mmCIF file of C-alpha atoms and ligand atoms in Angstrom:
data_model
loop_
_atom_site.group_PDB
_atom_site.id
_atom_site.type_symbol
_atom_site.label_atom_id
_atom_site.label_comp_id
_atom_site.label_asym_id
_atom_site.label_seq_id
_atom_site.Cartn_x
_atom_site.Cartn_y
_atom_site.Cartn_z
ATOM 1 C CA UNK A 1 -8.566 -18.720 -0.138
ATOM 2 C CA UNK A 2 -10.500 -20.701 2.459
ATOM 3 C CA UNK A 3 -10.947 -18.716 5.390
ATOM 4 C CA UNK A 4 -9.388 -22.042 7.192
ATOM 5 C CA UNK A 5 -6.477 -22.003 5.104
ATOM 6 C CA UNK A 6 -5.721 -18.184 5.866
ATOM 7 C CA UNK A 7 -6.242 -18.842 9.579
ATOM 8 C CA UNK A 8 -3.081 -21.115 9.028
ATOM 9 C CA UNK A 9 -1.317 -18.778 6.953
ATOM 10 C CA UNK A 10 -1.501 -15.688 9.234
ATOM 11 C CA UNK A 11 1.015 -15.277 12.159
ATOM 12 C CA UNK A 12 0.835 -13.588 15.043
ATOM 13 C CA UNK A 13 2.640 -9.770 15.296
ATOM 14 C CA UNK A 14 1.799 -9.365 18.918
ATOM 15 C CA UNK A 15 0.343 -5.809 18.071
ATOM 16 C CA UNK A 16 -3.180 -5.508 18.217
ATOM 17 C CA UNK A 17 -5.125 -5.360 14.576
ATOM 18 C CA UNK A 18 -1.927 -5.481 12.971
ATOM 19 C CA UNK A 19 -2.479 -8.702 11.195
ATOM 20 C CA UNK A 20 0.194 -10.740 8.793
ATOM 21 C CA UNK A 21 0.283 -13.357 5.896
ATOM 22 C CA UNK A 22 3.876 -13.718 4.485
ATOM 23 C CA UNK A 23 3.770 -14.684 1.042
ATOM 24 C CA UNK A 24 0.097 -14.951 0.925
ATOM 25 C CA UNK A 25 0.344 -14.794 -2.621
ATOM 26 C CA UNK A 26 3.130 -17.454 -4.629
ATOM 27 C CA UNK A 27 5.332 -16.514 -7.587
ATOM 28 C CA UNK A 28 2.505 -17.015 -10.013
ATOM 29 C CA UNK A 29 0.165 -14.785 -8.408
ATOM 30 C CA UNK A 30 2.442 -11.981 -7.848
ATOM 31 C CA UNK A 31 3.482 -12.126 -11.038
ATOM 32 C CA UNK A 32 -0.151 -11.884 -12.801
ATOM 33 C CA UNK A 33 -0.834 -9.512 -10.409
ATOM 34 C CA UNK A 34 2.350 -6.809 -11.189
ATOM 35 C CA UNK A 35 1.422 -7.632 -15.085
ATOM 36 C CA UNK A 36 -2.534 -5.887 -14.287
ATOM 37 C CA UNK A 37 -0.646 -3.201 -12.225
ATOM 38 C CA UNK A 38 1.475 -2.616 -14.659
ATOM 39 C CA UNK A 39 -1.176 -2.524 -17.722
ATOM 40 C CA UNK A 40 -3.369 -0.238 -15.321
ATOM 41 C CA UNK A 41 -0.508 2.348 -15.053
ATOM 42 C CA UNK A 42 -0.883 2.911 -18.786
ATOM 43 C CA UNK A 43 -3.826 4.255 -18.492
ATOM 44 C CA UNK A 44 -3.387 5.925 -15.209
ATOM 45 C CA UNK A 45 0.916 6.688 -15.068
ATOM 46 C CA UNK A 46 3.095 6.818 -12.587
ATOM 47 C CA UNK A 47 3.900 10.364 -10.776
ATOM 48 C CA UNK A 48 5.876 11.854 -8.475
ATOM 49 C CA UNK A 49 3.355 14.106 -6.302
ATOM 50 C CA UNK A 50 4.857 17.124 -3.753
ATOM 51 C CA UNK A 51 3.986 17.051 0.010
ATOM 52 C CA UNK A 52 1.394 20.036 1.320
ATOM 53 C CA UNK A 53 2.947 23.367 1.566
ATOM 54 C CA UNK A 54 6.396 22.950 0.672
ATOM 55 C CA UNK A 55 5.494 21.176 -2.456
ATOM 56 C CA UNK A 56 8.907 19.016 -2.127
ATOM 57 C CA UNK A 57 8.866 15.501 -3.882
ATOM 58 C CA UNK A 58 7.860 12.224 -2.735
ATOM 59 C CA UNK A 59 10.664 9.691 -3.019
ATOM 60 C CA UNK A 60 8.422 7.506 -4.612
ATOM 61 C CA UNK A 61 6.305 8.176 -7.345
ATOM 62 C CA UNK A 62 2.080 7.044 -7.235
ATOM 63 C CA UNK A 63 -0.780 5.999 -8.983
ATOM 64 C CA UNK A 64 -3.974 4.521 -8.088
ATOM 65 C CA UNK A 65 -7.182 2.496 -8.773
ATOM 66 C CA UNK A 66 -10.424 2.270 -8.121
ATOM 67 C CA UNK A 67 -13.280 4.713 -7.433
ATOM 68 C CA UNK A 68 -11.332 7.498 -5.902
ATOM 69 C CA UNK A 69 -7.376 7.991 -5.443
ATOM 70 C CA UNK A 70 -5.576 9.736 -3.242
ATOM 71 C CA UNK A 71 -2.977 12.366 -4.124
ATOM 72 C CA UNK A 72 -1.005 14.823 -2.737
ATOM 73 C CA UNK A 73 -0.293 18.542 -3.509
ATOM 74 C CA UNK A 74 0.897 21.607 -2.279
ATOM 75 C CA UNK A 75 -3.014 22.359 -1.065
ATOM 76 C CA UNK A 76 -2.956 18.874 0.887
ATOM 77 C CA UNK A 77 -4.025 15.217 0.914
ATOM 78 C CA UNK A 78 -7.067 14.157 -0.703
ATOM 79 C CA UNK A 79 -9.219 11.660 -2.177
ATOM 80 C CA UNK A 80 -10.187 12.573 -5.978
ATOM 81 C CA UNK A 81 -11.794 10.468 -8.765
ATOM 82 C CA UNK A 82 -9.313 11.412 -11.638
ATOM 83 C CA UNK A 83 -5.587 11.201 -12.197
ATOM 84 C CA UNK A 84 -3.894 14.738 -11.280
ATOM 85 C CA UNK A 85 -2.142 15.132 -14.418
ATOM 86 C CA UNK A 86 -4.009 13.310 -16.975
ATOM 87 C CA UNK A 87 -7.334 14.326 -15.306
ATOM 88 C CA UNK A 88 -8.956 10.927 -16.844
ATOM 89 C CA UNK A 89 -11.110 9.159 -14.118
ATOM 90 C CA UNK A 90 -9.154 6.200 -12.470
ATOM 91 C CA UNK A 91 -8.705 2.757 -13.931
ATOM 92 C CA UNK A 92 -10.815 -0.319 -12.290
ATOM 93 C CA UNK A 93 -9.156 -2.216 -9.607
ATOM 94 C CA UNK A 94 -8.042 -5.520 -11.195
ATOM 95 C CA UNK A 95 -10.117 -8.549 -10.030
ATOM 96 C CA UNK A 96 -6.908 -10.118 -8.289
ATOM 97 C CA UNK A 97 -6.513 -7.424 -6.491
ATOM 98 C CA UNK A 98 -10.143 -7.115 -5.048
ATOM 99 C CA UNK A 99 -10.461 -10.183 -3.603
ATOM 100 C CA UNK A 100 -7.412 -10.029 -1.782
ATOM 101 C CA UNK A 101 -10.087 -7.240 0.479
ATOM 102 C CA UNK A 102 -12.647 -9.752 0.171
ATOM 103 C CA UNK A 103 -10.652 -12.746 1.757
ATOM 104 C CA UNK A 104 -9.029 -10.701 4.622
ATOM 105 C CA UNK A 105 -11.537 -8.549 4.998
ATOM 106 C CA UNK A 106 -15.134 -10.143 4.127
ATOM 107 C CA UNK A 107 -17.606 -8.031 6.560
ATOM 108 C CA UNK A 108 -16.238 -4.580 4.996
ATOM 109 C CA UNK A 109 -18.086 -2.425 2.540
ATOM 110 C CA UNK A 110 -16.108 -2.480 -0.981
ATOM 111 C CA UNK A 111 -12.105 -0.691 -1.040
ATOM 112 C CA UNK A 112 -12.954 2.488 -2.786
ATOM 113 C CA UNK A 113 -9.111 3.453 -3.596
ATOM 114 C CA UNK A 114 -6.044 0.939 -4.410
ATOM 115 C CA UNK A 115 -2.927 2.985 -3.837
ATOM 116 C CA UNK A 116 -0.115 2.116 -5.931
ATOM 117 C CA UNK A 117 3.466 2.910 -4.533
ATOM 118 C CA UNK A 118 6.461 2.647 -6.799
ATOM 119 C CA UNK A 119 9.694 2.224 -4.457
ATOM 120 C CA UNK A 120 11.989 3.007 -7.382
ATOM 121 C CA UNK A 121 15.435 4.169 -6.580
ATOM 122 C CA UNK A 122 17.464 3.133 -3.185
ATOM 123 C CA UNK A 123 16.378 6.487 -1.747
ATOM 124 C CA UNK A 124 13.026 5.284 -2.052
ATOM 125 C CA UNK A 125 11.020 5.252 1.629
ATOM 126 C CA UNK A 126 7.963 6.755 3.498
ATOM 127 C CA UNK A 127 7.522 8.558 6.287
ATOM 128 C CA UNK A 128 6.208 7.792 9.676
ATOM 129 C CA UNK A 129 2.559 8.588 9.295
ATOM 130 C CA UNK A 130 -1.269 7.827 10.266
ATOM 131 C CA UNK A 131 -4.103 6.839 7.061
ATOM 132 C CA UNK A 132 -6.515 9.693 8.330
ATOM 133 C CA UNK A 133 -7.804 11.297 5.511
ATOM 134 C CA UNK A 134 -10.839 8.940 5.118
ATOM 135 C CA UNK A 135 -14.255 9.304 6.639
ATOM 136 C CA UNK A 136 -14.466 6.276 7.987
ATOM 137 C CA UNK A 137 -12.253 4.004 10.075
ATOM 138 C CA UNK A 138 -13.697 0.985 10.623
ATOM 139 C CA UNK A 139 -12.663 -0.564 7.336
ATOM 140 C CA UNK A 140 -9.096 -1.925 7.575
ATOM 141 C CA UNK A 141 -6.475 -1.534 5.510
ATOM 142 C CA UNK A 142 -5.164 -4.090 3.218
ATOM 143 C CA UNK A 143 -2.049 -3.757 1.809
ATOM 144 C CA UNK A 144 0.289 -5.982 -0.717
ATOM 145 C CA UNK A 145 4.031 -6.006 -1.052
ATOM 146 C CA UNK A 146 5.582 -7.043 -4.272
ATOM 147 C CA UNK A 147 9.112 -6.893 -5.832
ATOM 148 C CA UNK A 148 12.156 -6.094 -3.757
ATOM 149 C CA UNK A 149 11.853 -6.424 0.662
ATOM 150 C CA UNK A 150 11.306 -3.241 2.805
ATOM 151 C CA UNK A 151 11.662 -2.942 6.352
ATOM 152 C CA UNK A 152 8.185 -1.721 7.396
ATOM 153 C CA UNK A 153 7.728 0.105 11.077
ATOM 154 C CA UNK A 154 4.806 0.414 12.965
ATOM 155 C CA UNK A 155 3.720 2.232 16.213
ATOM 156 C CA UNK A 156 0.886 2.871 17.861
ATOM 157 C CA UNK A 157 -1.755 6.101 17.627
ATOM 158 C CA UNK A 158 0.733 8.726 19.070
ATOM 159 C CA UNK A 159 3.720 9.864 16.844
ATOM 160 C CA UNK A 160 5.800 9.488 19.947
ATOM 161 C CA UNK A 161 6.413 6.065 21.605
ATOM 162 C CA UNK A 162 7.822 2.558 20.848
ATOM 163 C CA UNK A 163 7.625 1.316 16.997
ATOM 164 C CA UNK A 164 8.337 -2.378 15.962
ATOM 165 C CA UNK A 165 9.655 -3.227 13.058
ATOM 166 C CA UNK A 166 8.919 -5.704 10.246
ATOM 167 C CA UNK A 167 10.730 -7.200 7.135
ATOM 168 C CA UNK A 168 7.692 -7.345 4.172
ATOM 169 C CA UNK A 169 8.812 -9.452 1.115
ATOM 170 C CA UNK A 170 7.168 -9.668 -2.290
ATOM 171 C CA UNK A 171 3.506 -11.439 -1.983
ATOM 172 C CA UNK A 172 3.238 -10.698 1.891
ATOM 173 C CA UNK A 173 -0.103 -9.250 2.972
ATOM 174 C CA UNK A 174 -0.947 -6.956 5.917
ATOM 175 C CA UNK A 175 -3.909 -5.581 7.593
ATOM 176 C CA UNK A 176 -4.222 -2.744 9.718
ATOM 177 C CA UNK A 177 -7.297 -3.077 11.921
ATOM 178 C CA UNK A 178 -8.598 -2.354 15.354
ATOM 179 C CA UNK A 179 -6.392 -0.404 17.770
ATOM 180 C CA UNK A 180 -3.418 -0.780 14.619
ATOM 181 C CA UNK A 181 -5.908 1.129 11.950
ATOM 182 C CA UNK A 182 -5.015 4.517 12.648
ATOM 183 C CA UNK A 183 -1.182 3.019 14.401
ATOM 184 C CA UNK A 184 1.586 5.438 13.014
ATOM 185 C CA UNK A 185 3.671 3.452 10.182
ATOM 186 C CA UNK A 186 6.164 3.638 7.063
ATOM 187 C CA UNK A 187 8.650 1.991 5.272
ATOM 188 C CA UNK A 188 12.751 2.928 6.287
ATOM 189 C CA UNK A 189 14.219 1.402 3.782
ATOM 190 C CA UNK A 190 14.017 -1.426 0.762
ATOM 191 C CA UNK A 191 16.525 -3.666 -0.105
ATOM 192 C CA UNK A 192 16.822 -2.614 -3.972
ATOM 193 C CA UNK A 193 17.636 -4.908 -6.484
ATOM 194 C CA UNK A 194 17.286 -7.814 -4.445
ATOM 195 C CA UNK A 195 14.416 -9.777 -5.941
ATOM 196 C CA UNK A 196 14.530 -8.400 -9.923
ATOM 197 C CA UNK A 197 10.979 -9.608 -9.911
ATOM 198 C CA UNK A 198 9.541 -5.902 -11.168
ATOM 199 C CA UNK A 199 11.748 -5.441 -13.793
ATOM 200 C CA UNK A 200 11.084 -9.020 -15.474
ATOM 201 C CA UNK A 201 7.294 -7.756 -15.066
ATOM 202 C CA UNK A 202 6.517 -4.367 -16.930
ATOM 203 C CA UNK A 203 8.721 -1.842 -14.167
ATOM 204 C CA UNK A 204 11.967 -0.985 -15.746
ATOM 205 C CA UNK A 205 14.193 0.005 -13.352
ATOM 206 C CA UNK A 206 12.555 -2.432 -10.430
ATOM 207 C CA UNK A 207 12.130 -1.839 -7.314
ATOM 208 C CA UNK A 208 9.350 -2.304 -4.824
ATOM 209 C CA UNK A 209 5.527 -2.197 -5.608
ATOM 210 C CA UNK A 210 3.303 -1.825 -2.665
ATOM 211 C CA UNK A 211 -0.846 -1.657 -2.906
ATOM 212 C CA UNK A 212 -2.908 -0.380 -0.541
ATOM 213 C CA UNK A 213 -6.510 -0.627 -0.730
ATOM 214 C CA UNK A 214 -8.662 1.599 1.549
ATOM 215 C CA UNK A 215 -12.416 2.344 2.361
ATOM 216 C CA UNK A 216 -12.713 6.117 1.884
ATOM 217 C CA UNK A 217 -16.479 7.228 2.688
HETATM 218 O O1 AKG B 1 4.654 0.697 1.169
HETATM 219 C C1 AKG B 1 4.116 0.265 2.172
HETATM 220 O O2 AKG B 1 4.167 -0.924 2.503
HETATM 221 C C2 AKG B 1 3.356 1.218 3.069
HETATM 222 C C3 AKG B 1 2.472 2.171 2.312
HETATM 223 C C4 AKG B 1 1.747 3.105 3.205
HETATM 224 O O3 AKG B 1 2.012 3.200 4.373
HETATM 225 C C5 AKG B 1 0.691 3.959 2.669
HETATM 226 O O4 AKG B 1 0.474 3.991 1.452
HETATM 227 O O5 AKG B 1 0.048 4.658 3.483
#
């Protein structure tokens, strides 16, 4: 990816940082990519993880790759270089995936983690919420969307306040930099079963695959 040919690709979301490439990546190379994804998550499965405290269930179940990955327990949100139930270190991030990071965002150090989200069921949705729990936030945030659409809302470093909001269909890519890094954002709702794409690729039951890669230290 030329860095003229994202500059065309990219449109403008009016909110500062927040940057947007719809259907960055075509048919092919969504579906190579869900085939690594879903070859990594048999060495590093799927789980459901429990928020802080009240240990209740996610709606949608996790993995990751990379250096580091970030769970969540009952004692909190962290970053930690093995899976939490199989305790084996985490898979490599697939190549595809990397450079992704290193088109979008060439002047960064490496993505340490590559969050894998698994919107499974209808149900399936996150949370208003900032990425805080890394040490350093000049790095963006890249993240993919692949399988079924999800309405994606963002807001801005408060919890309070105006939010936009943002349809994300499979092979979009987003980047949350600047004044957007640490904006407040989640994911209402995904329109299950519309594409089918995850469960011709390795993800019975479909769904919604989202990856987000992250600088931790
Ligand atoms: O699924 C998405 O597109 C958003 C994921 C997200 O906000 C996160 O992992 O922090």
């Amino acid at each position: 990816m030329t860095a003229k040919l994202l500059e065309k690709r990219e449109i403008p979301t009016g909110i500062d940082g927040f940057r947007l490439w719809p259907e960055l990546l075509d048919v092919a190379a969504q579906r190579a990519m869900l085939a690594e994804i879903a070859s990594m998550a048999e060495k590093a499965p799927f789980y459901r993880p429990v928020m802080p405290r009240t240990g209740r269930p996610f709606s949608i179940t996790m993995t990751n790759c990379g250096d580091l990955g970030w769970v969540s327990d009952k004692e909190g949100y962290r970053y930690q270089p093995a899976h939490p139930e199989t305790g084996t270190p985490w898979p490599a991030m697939p190549a595809a995936v990397r450079r992704v990071w290193d088109a979008l965002a060439p002047e960064a150090p490496s993505p340490q983690c590559c969050l894998v989200n698994w919107y499974l069921t209808e149900k399936a949705r996150m949370g208003l919420h900032q990425d805080r729990d890394e040490a350093d936030f000049t790095a963006p945030v890249v993240s993919i969307s692949l399988g079924d659409p999800a309405r994606f809302r963002i807001g801005g470093t408060t919890r309070k306040g105006k939010t936009h909001s943002v349809m994300l269909n499979s092979g979009d890519v987003m980047v949350l930099s600047g004044e957007s890094r640490l904006a407040f954002h989640g994911i209402d709702h995904v329109r299950f079963g519309a594409t089918g794409l995850l469960a011709e690729i390795g993800f019975p039951g479909g769904g919604r695959i989202n990856l987000t890669m992250r600088r931790v230290s």
